[in-house]
Tab-separated table of C-alpha atoms in Angstrom:
chain	number	residue	atom	x	y	z
A	1	MET	CA	117.022	105.295	49.803
A	2	SER	CA	115.362	104.885	53.176
A	3	GLY	CA	116.343	107.249	55.963
A	4	ARG	CA	116.172	104.489	58.536
A	5	PRO	CA	119.925	103.842	58.965
A	6	ASP	CA	120.456	107.578	59.603
A	7	GLU	CA	117.523	107.635	62.035
A	8	ALA	CA	118.947	104.628	63.881
A	9	ALA	CA	122.369	106.267	64.070
A	10	GLN	CA	120.845	109.500	65.355
A	11	GLU	CA	118.863	107.601	67.997
A	12	ALA	CA	121.998	105.726	69.089
A	13	ALA	CA	123.854	109.029	69.365
A	14	ARG	CA	121.042	110.529	71.455
A	15	ASN	CA	121.085	107.504	73.765
A	16	LEU	CA	124.858	107.781	74.142
A	17	ASP	CA	124.510	111.461	75.033
A	18	LYS	CA	121.909	110.591	77.678
A	19	MET	CA	124.133	107.884	79.152
A	20	LYS	CA	127.035	110.332	79.361
A	21	ARG	CA	124.842	112.972	80.994
A	22	VAL	CA	123.499	110.504	83.585
A	23	ARG	CA	127.099	109.523	84.420
A	24	GLU	CA	128.014	113.196	84.811
A	25	ILE	CA	125.054	113.774	87.126
A	26	GLU	CA	125.929	110.708	89.174
A	27	GLU	CA	129.513	111.955	89.549
A	28	GLU	CA	128.249	115.391	90.620
A	29	ILE	CA	125.980	113.833	93.264
A	30	LEU	CA	128.632	111.359	94.442
A	31	ALA	CA	131.075	114.227	94.967
A	32	ARG	CA	128.892	115.278	97.893
A	33	ALA	CA	129.008	113.848	101.414
A	34	PRO	CA	127.923	110.168	101.397
A	35	GLU	CA	124.397	109.107	102.308
A	36	ASN	CA	125.480	107.762	105.720
A	37	ASP	CA	126.830	111.230	106.610
A	38	ILE	CA	123.401	112.488	107.536
A	39	GLY	CA	123.806	115.698	109.566
A	40	PRO	CA	120.483	115.400	111.454
A	41	SER	CA	118.357	118.210	110.019
A	42	LEU	CA	115.489	118.482	107.542
A	43	GLU	CA	116.196	122.186	107.004
A	44	ARG	CA	118.082	121.788	103.709
A	45	ILE	CA	115.701	119.324	102.026
A	46	ARG	CA	112.695	121.365	103.198
A	47	ALA	CA	114.227	124.508	101.701
A	48	VAL	CA	114.750	122.842	98.307
A	49	MET	CA	111.250	121.381	98.347
A	50	GLU	CA	109.758	124.787	99.147
A	51	LEU	CA	111.668	126.435	96.302
A	52	ALA	CA	110.437	123.668	93.977
A	53	GLY	CA	106.812	124.227	95.024
A	54	ASP	CA	106.666	121.244	97.408
A	55	PRO	CA	106.260	118.571	94.699
A	56	GLN	CA	106.018	115.863	97.386
A	57	ARG	CA	102.547	117.208	98.246
A	58	ASN	CA	101.230	116.573	94.724
A	59	TYR	CA	100.563	112.875	95.320
A	60	PRO	CA	99.644	110.607	98.240
A	61	SER	CA	102.388	108.447	99.669
A	62	ILE	CA	103.245	105.326	101.630
A	63	HIS	CA	106.401	105.737	103.746
A	64	LEU	CA	108.480	102.762	104.920
A	65	THR	CA	111.116	102.288	107.594
A	66	GLY	CA	112.433	99.378	109.675
A	67	THR	CA	115.670	97.436	109.977
A	68	ASN	CA	115.280	94.785	107.262
A	69	GLY	CA	112.749	94.009	104.548
A	70	LYS	CA	112.048	97.603	103.511
A	71	THR	CA	112.992	97.250	99.858
A	72	SER	CA	111.230	93.904	99.380
A	73	THR	CA	108.079	95.248	101.053
A	74	SER	CA	108.248	98.459	98.987
A	75	ARG	CA	108.457	96.420	95.788
A	76	MET	CA	105.520	94.262	96.885
A	77	ILE	CA	103.346	97.296	97.651
A	78	ASP	CA	104.327	98.807	94.310
A	79	THR	CA	103.419	95.624	92.417
A	80	ILE	CA	99.994	95.299	94.066
A	81	LEU	CA	99.123	98.956	93.437
A	82	ARG	CA	100.206	98.742	89.796
A	83	GLU	CA	98.165	95.554	89.335
A	84	SER	CA	95.246	97.529	90.797
A	85	GLY	CA	95.598	100.065	87.985
A	86	LEU	CA	97.517	102.882	89.701
A	87	SER	CA	100.628	104.572	88.338
A	88	THR	CA	103.390	104.439	90.916
A	89	GLY	CA	106.656	106.059	91.880
A	90	ARG	CA	108.994	104.119	94.141
A	91	PHE	CA	112.071	105.402	95.959
A	92	THR	CA	114.393	102.790	97.489
A	93	SER	CA	118.048	102.507	98.433
A	94	PRO	CA	120.752	101.521	97.941
A	95	HIS	CA	120.909	100.422	94.311
A	96	LEU	CA	122.424	97.194	92.999
A	97	HIS	CA	123.807	98.381	89.655
A	98	ASP	CA	122.464	101.727	88.422
A	99	ILE	CA	121.612	104.847	90.410
A	100	ARG	CA	118.343	105.141	88.451
A	101	GLU	CA	117.055	101.988	90.199
A	102	ARG	CA	116.444	104.123	93.288
A	103	ILE	CA	113.763	106.122	91.466
A	104	SER	CA	111.224	103.835	89.844
A	105	LEU	CA	108.279	104.832	87.655
A	106	SER	CA	105.599	102.187	87.128
A	107	GLY	CA	107.934	99.457	88.339
A	108	LYS	CA	110.951	100.318	86.178
A	109	PRO	CA	114.032	102.496	86.763
A	110	ILE	CA	113.358	106.079	85.764
A	111	PRO	CA	114.175	106.644	82.069
A	112	ARG	CA	117.384	108.568	81.462
A	113	ASP	CA	115.657	111.581	79.922
A	114	LYS	CA	113.314	111.933	82.918
A	115	PHE	CA	116.238	111.527	85.340
A	116	ILE	CA	118.136	114.274	83.517
A	117	ALA	CA	115.092	116.560	83.390
A	118	ALA	CA	114.395	116.164	87.119
A	119	TYR	CA	118.026	116.871	87.986
A	120	ASP	CA	118.139	119.937	85.744
A	121	GLU	CA	114.988	121.160	87.516
A	122	ILE	CA	116.326	120.820	91.059
A	123	ALA	CA	120.074	121.491	90.556
A	124	PRO	CA	119.815	125.337	90.641
A	125	LEU	CA	117.661	125.098	93.767
A	126	VAL	CA	120.181	122.787	95.418
A	127	GLU	CA	122.978	125.257	94.613
A	128	LEU	CA	120.966	128.085	96.158
A	129	VAL	CA	120.286	126.101	99.345
A	130	ASP	CA	123.935	125.003	99.504
A	131	ALA	CA	125.072	128.623	99.325
A	132	ARG	CA	122.651	129.722	102.064
A	133	SER	CA	123.623	126.777	104.245
A	134	LEU	CA	127.362	127.434	103.911
A	135	GLU	CA	126.836	131.124	104.663
A	136	SER	CA	125.110	130.212	107.924
A	137	GLY	CA	128.018	127.953	108.928
A	138	SER	CA	126.245	124.706	108.068
A	139	ARG	CA	126.914	122.239	105.240
A	140	ARG	CA	126.016	121.401	101.672
A	141	MET	CA	123.276	118.900	100.940
A	142	ASN	CA	124.558	115.342	100.928
A	143	PHE	CA	124.268	112.665	98.234
A	144	PHE	CA	121.016	111.255	99.633
A	145	GLU	CA	119.269	114.598	100.132
A	146	VAL	CA	119.838	115.513	96.480
A	147	LEU	CA	118.499	112.152	95.311
A	148	VAL	CA	115.371	112.581	97.449
A	149	ALA	CA	114.752	116.014	95.929
A	150	LEU	CA	115.269	114.551	92.449
A	151	ALA	CA	112.843	111.687	93.152
A	152	TYR	CA	110.099	113.888	94.553
A	153	ALA	CA	110.348	116.216	91.556
A	154	ALA	CA	110.294	113.276	89.123
A	155	PHE	CA	107.203	111.783	90.767
A	156	ALA	CA	105.348	115.091	90.454
A	157	ASP	CA	106.422	115.519	86.829
A	158	ALA	CA	105.381	111.962	85.829
A	159	PRO	CA	102.783	112.363	87.444
A	160	VAL	CA	102.191	109.362	89.717
A	161	ASP	CA	99.010	108.328	91.516
A	162	VAL	CA	100.979	107.229	94.584
A	163	ALA	CA	104.599	107.240	95.772
A	164	ILE	CA	106.096	104.386	97.791
A	165	ILE	CA	109.028	105.836	99.688
A	166	GLU	CA	111.672	103.925	101.637
A	167	VAL	CA	113.734	105.854	104.171
A	168	GLY	CA	117.476	105.873	103.730
A	169	LEU	CA	118.387	105.757	107.407
A	170	GLY	CA	116.219	105.954	110.522
A	171	GLY	CA	113.107	108.079	110.155
A	172	SER	CA	112.757	111.401	111.967
A	173	TRP	CA	115.828	113.013	110.398
A	174	ASP	CA	115.807	111.073	107.153
A	175	ALA	CA	115.566	113.363	104.123
A	176	THR	CA	112.516	111.475	102.857
A	177	ASN	CA	110.593	112.620	105.948
A	178	VAL	CA	109.306	115.811	104.343
A	179	VAL	CA	106.270	113.817	103.205
A	180	ASP	CA	103.152	113.421	105.316
A	181	ALA	CA	102.276	109.905	104.261
A	182	GLN	CA	98.770	108.494	104.512
A	183	VAL	CA	100.294	105.129	105.459
A	184	ALA	CA	103.487	104.498	107.430
A	185	VAL	CA	105.003	101.014	107.285
A	186	ILE	CA	107.480	99.836	109.906
A	187	THR	CA	109.119	96.481	109.228
A	188	PRO	CA	110.685	94.624	112.203
A	189	VAL	CA	113.094	96.825	114.158
A	190	ASP	CA	116.438	95.406	115.280
A	191	LEU	CA	119.986	96.643	115.845
A	192	ASP	CA	121.703	98.296	112.878
A	193	HIS	CA	123.489	101.615	112.248
A	194	THR	CA	123.965	101.784	116.025
A	195	HIS	CA	126.663	104.476	115.684
A	196	LEU	CA	124.042	106.744	114.106
A	197	LEU	CA	120.671	105.652	115.494
A	198	GLY	CA	121.433	104.445	119.022
A	199	ASP	CA	122.759	101.271	120.580
A	200	ASP	CA	119.466	99.745	121.725
A	201	VAL	CA	116.202	98.905	119.946
A	202	VAL	CA	114.193	101.500	121.881
A	203	SER	CA	116.440	104.366	120.696
A	204	ILE	CA	116.307	103.028	117.153
A	205	ALA	CA	112.510	102.641	117.303
A	206	GLU	CA	112.136	106.216	118.566
A	207	GLU	CA	114.067	107.479	115.552
A	208	LYS	CA	112.122	105.309	113.112
A	209	SER	CA	108.739	106.237	114.631
A	210	GLY	CA	109.271	109.768	113.322
A	211	ILE	CA	107.648	108.837	110.008
A	212	ILE	CA	104.278	108.366	111.777
A	213	LYS	CA	102.150	111.445	111.104
A	214	ALA	CA	98.783	112.758	112.280
A	215	ASP	CA	95.654	111.175	110.763
A	216	SER	CA	97.599	108.308	109.206
A	217	VAL	CA	97.586	104.530	109.475
A	218	THR	CA	100.728	102.735	110.645
A	219	VAL	CA	101.234	99.146	109.521
A	220	SER	CA	103.830	97.384	111.661
A	221	GLY	CA	105.596	94.077	111.280
A	222	VAL	CA	106.167	91.899	114.348
A	223	GLN	CA	107.963	93.950	117.013
A	224	ASP	CA	109.250	93.193	120.481
A	225	GLU	CA	107.259	94.659	123.352
A	226	ASP	CA	109.508	97.679	123.937
A	227	VAL	CA	109.483	98.663	120.265
A	228	ALA	CA	105.688	98.241	120.063
A	229	ARG	CA	105.298	100.567	123.057
A	230	VAL	CA	107.412	103.259	121.344
A	231	LEU	CA	105.237	103.031	118.223
A	232	LEU	CA	101.994	103.139	120.225
A	233	ASP	CA	103.224	106.191	122.121
A	234	ARG	CA	104.081	107.961	118.860
A	235	VAL	CA	100.647	107.192	117.384
A	236	GLU	CA	99.000	108.676	120.470
A	237	GLU	CA	101.301	111.689	120.399
A	238	VAL	CA	100.596	112.758	116.799
A	239	GLY	CA	96.814	112.478	117.110
A	240	GLY	CA	94.229	111.039	114.765
A	241	ALA	CA	96.478	108.132	113.808
A	242	ARG	CA	96.015	104.413	114.342
A	243	ILE	CA	98.313	101.404	114.200
A	244	VAL	CA	97.900	97.752	113.216
A	245	PHE	CA	100.385	94.970	113.994
A	246	GLU	CA	101.310	91.770	112.223
A	247	GLY	CA	100.321	88.827	114.397
A	248	THR	CA	97.417	90.715	115.984
A	249	ASP	CA	95.523	92.548	113.239
A	250	PHE	CA	96.848	90.753	110.152
A	251	GLY	CA	99.416	88.103	109.321
A	252	VAL	CA	100.443	84.847	107.691
A	253	LEU	CA	97.900	82.068	108.197
A	254	ALA	CA	99.833	79.295	106.453
A	255	ARG	CA	102.825	78.845	104.211
A	256	GLU	CA	104.320	75.913	102.401
A	257	VAL	CA	107.555	75.581	100.443
A	258	ALA	CA	106.899	75.272	96.699
A	259	ILE	CA	109.092	74.912	93.634
A	260	GLY	CA	110.526	78.353	92.971
A	261	GLY	CA	109.065	79.960	96.060
A	262	GLN	CA	106.225	79.332	98.484
A	263	GLN	CA	102.454	79.018	98.747
A	264	VAL	CA	101.062	81.539	101.235
A	265	SER	CA	97.689	82.219	102.852
A	266	LEU	CA	97.174	85.535	104.613
A	267	ARG	CA	94.748	87.301	106.887
A	268	GLY	CA	94.540	90.919	105.852
A	269	LEU	CA	92.754	93.801	107.529
A	270	ALA	CA	89.717	93.425	105.270
A	271	GLY	CA	89.713	89.791	104.220
A	272	GLU	CA	91.536	86.500	103.857
A	273	TYR	CA	93.666	85.624	100.842
A	274	THR	CA	94.449	81.953	100.313
A	275	ASP	CA	96.838	79.940	98.156
A	276	LEU	CA	98.936	82.804	96.844
A	277	PHE	CA	102.086	81.737	95.006
A	278	LEU	CA	105.001	83.962	96.008
A	279	PRO	CA	108.157	83.346	93.932
A	280	LEU	CA	110.430	84.373	96.813
A	281	HIS	CA	111.942	82.247	99.567
A	282	GLY	CA	111.666	82.451	103.337
A	283	ALA	CA	109.214	83.127	106.143
A	284	HIS	CA	110.445	86.723	106.217
A	285	GLN	CA	109.195	87.267	102.658
A	286	ALA	CA	105.776	85.849	103.584
A	287	SER	CA	105.688	88.354	106.473
A	288	ASN	CA	106.771	91.137	104.119
A	289	LEU	CA	103.883	90.184	101.841
A	290	ALA	CA	101.399	90.259	104.729
A	291	THR	CA	102.663	93.729	105.656
A	292	ALA	CA	102.436	94.898	102.038
A	293	VAL	CA	98.854	93.643	101.738
A	294	ALA	CA	97.831	95.427	104.957
A	295	ALA	CA	99.527	98.609	103.714
A	296	VAL	CA	97.630	98.502	100.407
A	297	GLU	CA	94.346	97.776	102.199
A	298	SER	CA	95.012	100.756	104.484
A	299	PHE	CA	95.874	103.030	101.571
A	300	VAL	CA	93.078	102.105	99.172
A	301	GLY	CA	90.161	101.576	101.531
A	302	GLY	CA	91.246	102.603	104.996
A	303	GLY	CA	91.610	98.940	105.935
A	304	THR	CA	87.978	98.070	105.201
A	305	GLN	CA	88.154	97.115	101.536
A	306	ALA	CA	89.636	93.781	100.481
A	307	ILE	CA	91.977	93.547	97.508
A	308	GLU	CA	90.374	91.710	94.598
A	309	ALA	CA	91.558	88.090	94.614
A	310	GLU	CA	92.631	88.061	90.967
A	311	VAL	CA	94.547	91.311	91.410
A	312	LEU	CA	96.509	89.987	94.393
A	313	THR	CA	97.114	86.590	92.781
A	314	ALA	CA	98.552	88.217	89.650
A	315	ALA	CA	100.613	90.695	91.683
A	316	CYS	CA	102.153	87.983	93.878
A	317	ALA	CA	103.111	85.865	90.878
A	318	ALA	CA	104.910	88.872	89.370
A	319	MET	CA	106.854	89.830	92.501
A	320	THR	CA	110.634	89.952	92.400
A	321	SER	CA	113.261	91.083	94.880
A	322	PRO	CA	116.645	91.218	93.147
A	323	GLY	CA	119.577	90.478	95.427
A	324	ARG	CA	117.396	88.853	98.080
A	325	LEU	CA	118.103	85.097	98.219
A	326	GLU	CA	118.188	85.162	94.443
A	327	ILE	CA	119.562	82.409	92.208
A	328	VAL	CA	121.967	84.010	89.723
A	329	ARG	CA	123.676	80.874	88.400
A	330	ARG	CA	123.145	77.118	88.317
A	331	SER	CA	125.695	74.257	88.219
A	332	PRO	CA	126.760	75.038	90.801
A	333	THR	CA	123.969	77.139	92.225
A	334	VAL	CA	125.098	80.639	93.193
A	335	LEU	CA	122.741	82.670	95.372
A	336	VAL	CA	123.092	86.314	96.323
A	337	ASP	CA	121.564	87.964	99.362
A	338	ALA	CA	121.848	91.540	100.591
A	339	ALA	CA	121.858	90.652	104.320
A	340	HIS	CA	124.117	93.167	106.065
A	341	ASN	CA	123.386	92.700	109.772
A	342	PRO	CA	122.775	89.745	112.137
A	343	HIS	CA	118.980	90.100	111.901
A	344	GLY	CA	119.120	89.815	108.108
A	345	ALA	CA	121.616	86.946	108.332
A	346	ARG	CA	119.249	84.992	110.600
A	347	SER	CA	116.432	85.328	108.066
A	348	LEU	CA	118.822	84.252	105.310
A	349	VAL	CA	120.048	81.136	107.150
A	350	THR	CA	116.502	80.042	108.025
A	351	ALA	CA	115.255	80.551	104.461
A	352	MET	CA	118.235	78.726	102.905
A	353	GLY	CA	117.744	75.749	105.198
A	354	GLU	CA	114.093	75.574	104.236
A	355	ALA	CA	114.350	76.090	100.478
A	356	PHE	CA	117.677	74.480	99.497
A	357	ALA	CA	119.509	71.240	100.261
A	358	PHE	CA	123.191	71.621	99.370
A	359	THR	CA	125.721	68.880	100.050
A	360	THR	CA	128.331	71.628	100.449
A	361	LEU	CA	127.570	75.303	100.974
A	362	VAL	CA	130.301	77.898	100.558
A	363	GLY	CA	129.860	81.455	101.775
A	364	LEU	CA	131.322	84.306	99.744
A	365	VAL	CA	131.265	87.177	102.204
A	366	GLY	CA	132.184	90.859	101.975
A	367	ILE	CA	130.994	93.211	104.728
A	368	VAL	CA	131.072	96.993	105.156
A	369	ALA	CA	133.415	98.197	107.912
A	370	ASP	CA	130.778	99.876	110.102
A	371	LYS	CA	128.611	96.736	110.345
A	372	ASP	CA	128.561	94.001	113.003
A	373	ALA	CA	130.787	91.636	111.040
A	374	ALA	CA	131.429	89.266	113.968
A	375	GLY	CA	127.699	89.054	114.684
A	376	MET	CA	126.958	88.198	111.055
A	377	LEU	CA	129.691	85.556	110.869
A	378	GLU	CA	128.442	83.892	114.051
A	379	VAL	CA	124.971	83.570	112.524
A	380	LEU	CA	126.326	82.244	109.216
A	381	GLU	CA	128.818	79.755	110.712
A	382	PRO	CA	126.457	76.792	111.357
A	383	ALA	CA	125.089	77.025	107.801
A	384	LEU	CA	128.391	77.148	105.901
A	385	ASP	CA	130.919	74.407	105.236
A	386	HIS	CA	133.543	76.918	104.138
A	387	ILE	CA	133.795	80.695	103.892
A	388	VAL	CA	135.671	82.774	101.319
A	389	VAL	CA	136.112	86.307	102.633
A	390	THR	CA	136.686	89.182	100.271
A	391	ARG	CA	135.665	92.794	99.676
A	392	SER	CA	133.402	94.684	97.318
A	393	SER	CA	134.511	97.807	95.467
A	394	SER	CA	132.988	100.032	98.181
A	395	PRO	CA	135.519	102.331	99.886
A	396	ARG	CA	133.697	101.435	103.119
A	397	ALA	CA	134.378	97.694	102.711
A	398	LEU	CA	136.127	95.913	105.581
A	399	ALA	CA	139.622	94.783	104.562
A	400	PRO	CA	139.617	91.046	103.715
A	401	GLU	CA	142.568	90.456	106.036
A	402	LYS	CA	140.631	91.857	109.018
A	403	LEU	CA	137.470	90.016	108.053
A	404	GLY	CA	139.558	86.866	107.637
A	405	GLU	CA	140.921	87.200	111.172
A	406	LEU	CA	137.377	87.417	112.544
A	407	ALA	CA	136.307	84.458	110.410
A	408	VAL	CA	139.182	82.266	111.633
A	409	GLU	CA	138.147	82.928	115.236
A	410	ILE	CA	134.597	81.779	114.468
A	411	PHE	CA	135.029	79.118	111.749
A	412	GLY	CA	138.526	77.801	112.457
A	413	GLU	CA	141.446	78.230	110.100
A	414	SER	CA	140.719	75.178	107.937
A	415	ARG	CA	137.306	76.543	106.878
A	416	VAL	CA	138.445	80.049	105.898
A	417	THR	CA	139.970	81.314	102.653
A	418	VAL	CA	140.902	84.968	102.159
A	419	VAL	CA	140.836	86.304	98.582
A	420	ARG	CA	141.263	90.049	98.208
A	421	ASP	CA	139.562	90.637	94.838
A	422	LEU	CA	135.904	89.726	94.409
A	423	PRO	CA	136.131	88.148	90.922
A	424	ASP	CA	138.909	85.814	92.108
A	425	ALA	CA	136.993	85.122	95.323
A	426	LEU	CA	133.895	84.142	93.355
A	427	GLU	CA	135.949	81.759	91.222
A	428	GLN	CA	137.471	80.220	94.374
A	429	ALA	CA	134.055	79.816	96.027
A	430	VAL	CA	132.639	78.102	92.936
A	431	THR	CA	135.663	75.767	92.783
A	432	LEU	CA	135.174	74.784	96.430
A	433	ALA	CA	131.443	74.201	95.882
A	434	GLU	CA	132.118	72.034	92.816
A	435	ALA	CA	134.673	69.891	94.673
A	436	ASP	CA	131.875	67.857	96.245
A	437	GLY	CA	130.108	67.113	92.971
A	438	MET	CA	126.843	68.549	91.670
A	439	GLY	CA	125.236	69.229	95.049
A	440	GLY	CA	127.379	72.204	96.057
A	441	GLY	CA	126.271	75.805	96.256
A	442	VAL	CA	127.564	79.314	96.936
A	443	ILE	CA	125.839	82.089	98.889
A	444	ALA	CA	127.289	85.561	98.304
A	445	THR	CA	126.268	87.946	101.059
A	446	GLY	CA	127.358	90.554	103.599
A	447	SER	CA	126.195	93.751	101.899
A	448	VAL	CA	123.976	95.040	99.109
A	449	ILE	CA	127.131	95.996	97.201
A	450	THR	CA	128.588	92.483	97.459
A	451	ALA	CA	125.313	90.979	96.229
A	452	GLY	CA	125.076	93.480	93.383
A	453	GLU	CA	128.641	92.987	92.200
A	454	VAL	CA	128.352	89.181	92.201
A	455	ARG	CA	125.109	89.512	90.220
A	456	MET	CA	126.924	91.678	87.687
A	457	LEU	CA	129.933	89.332	87.464
A	458	LEU	CA	127.504	86.554	86.550
A	459	GLY	CA	125.776	88.630	83.892
A	460	ARG	CA	122.676	89.675	85.826
A	461	THR	CA	121.827	93.371	85.828
A	462	ASP	CA	118.035	93.195	85.534
A	463	VAL	CA	116.023	94.765	88.362
């Protein structure tokens, strides 16, 4: 008899053990202070990195901050570098479905065995730093700090040729900022996390500019004049650095809506790239692509070496951005988008108007309590015929009743439905969209968690 059935059973058992262990690790990390409880200090993450032998210095890196577009731009940079033949590590947040999405190796979530190995490597060091920190009257490492340590160790163990690292929050005091990246990327800066970063764009820009290091290149999206001045001042302060801006040094030359995305022509730092098909919607994604191209040019050739046309063409065609104006169902069409602030909502509304023509559009909206819910609803109102307000499973979610009160003030009572549970709210939104025949659609938005949970309810968990 063949041993294959036994081998298959043993492999299934091993996989089950790994799944259980990953869940245990996730629970251990989640038991810590949440990632938005930052405690502005790099002391703890630096201590763990030093004990681990500073793995983050074993590979070059590209470091990204900004208000919106960070994850999409990170994924674009990753795709271009992989198409160029480099092995990559990518750290992004938050995740849609699985914590392992935050730590990507060669474009895919870190395998369970590598996740477990990296955690087992850093866990004793984290415990040691926790003990020292508590003794000195400070605090334990939070959820995000531990994940950063895990990611940096995993990238060194892989090993990767380059790490693409998205900040969690801000810049200067973000746990990721123990890297000295060769390239810093700053997507457009706007108001968000004002209770933590400051209540004006200059304060926010000052915090985010902290990722700019000596002898590096900074690639910036379009910024208002005050933000640009902050970034220029930081570049001058650190010494040996330089900065390039979208709209001045590189940018989108032309774009045209196409089936399933858009056709884009770009001016990079080292050349022009025409007729690229990007399977993502919206002017903001074209700008993200321009920024990603400039970042890769800066990293690979210091901004003087063009990306090979066939490499960029293939990379663009393969680009995805799950949860960002993504179709997750048809008949009726259901879109999900992770917009969680007014700036993101404006990009969403513009892109929807350009790429889709619904006879009726229903919003399915769940927003986190510390966000500018009224500001988001005001942006969404002209685009939506009806809004179904609800909540995700996040403990930070704004209560549907409170969100409903805000929505009634902005939309009027006849255009607002409050449904407490997300699955029921999705069903209600689809019913309302279908009431006008085949031309109706649903846009689920308000937070990454809302977008992720609607994706999952409709059977989409691929990233």
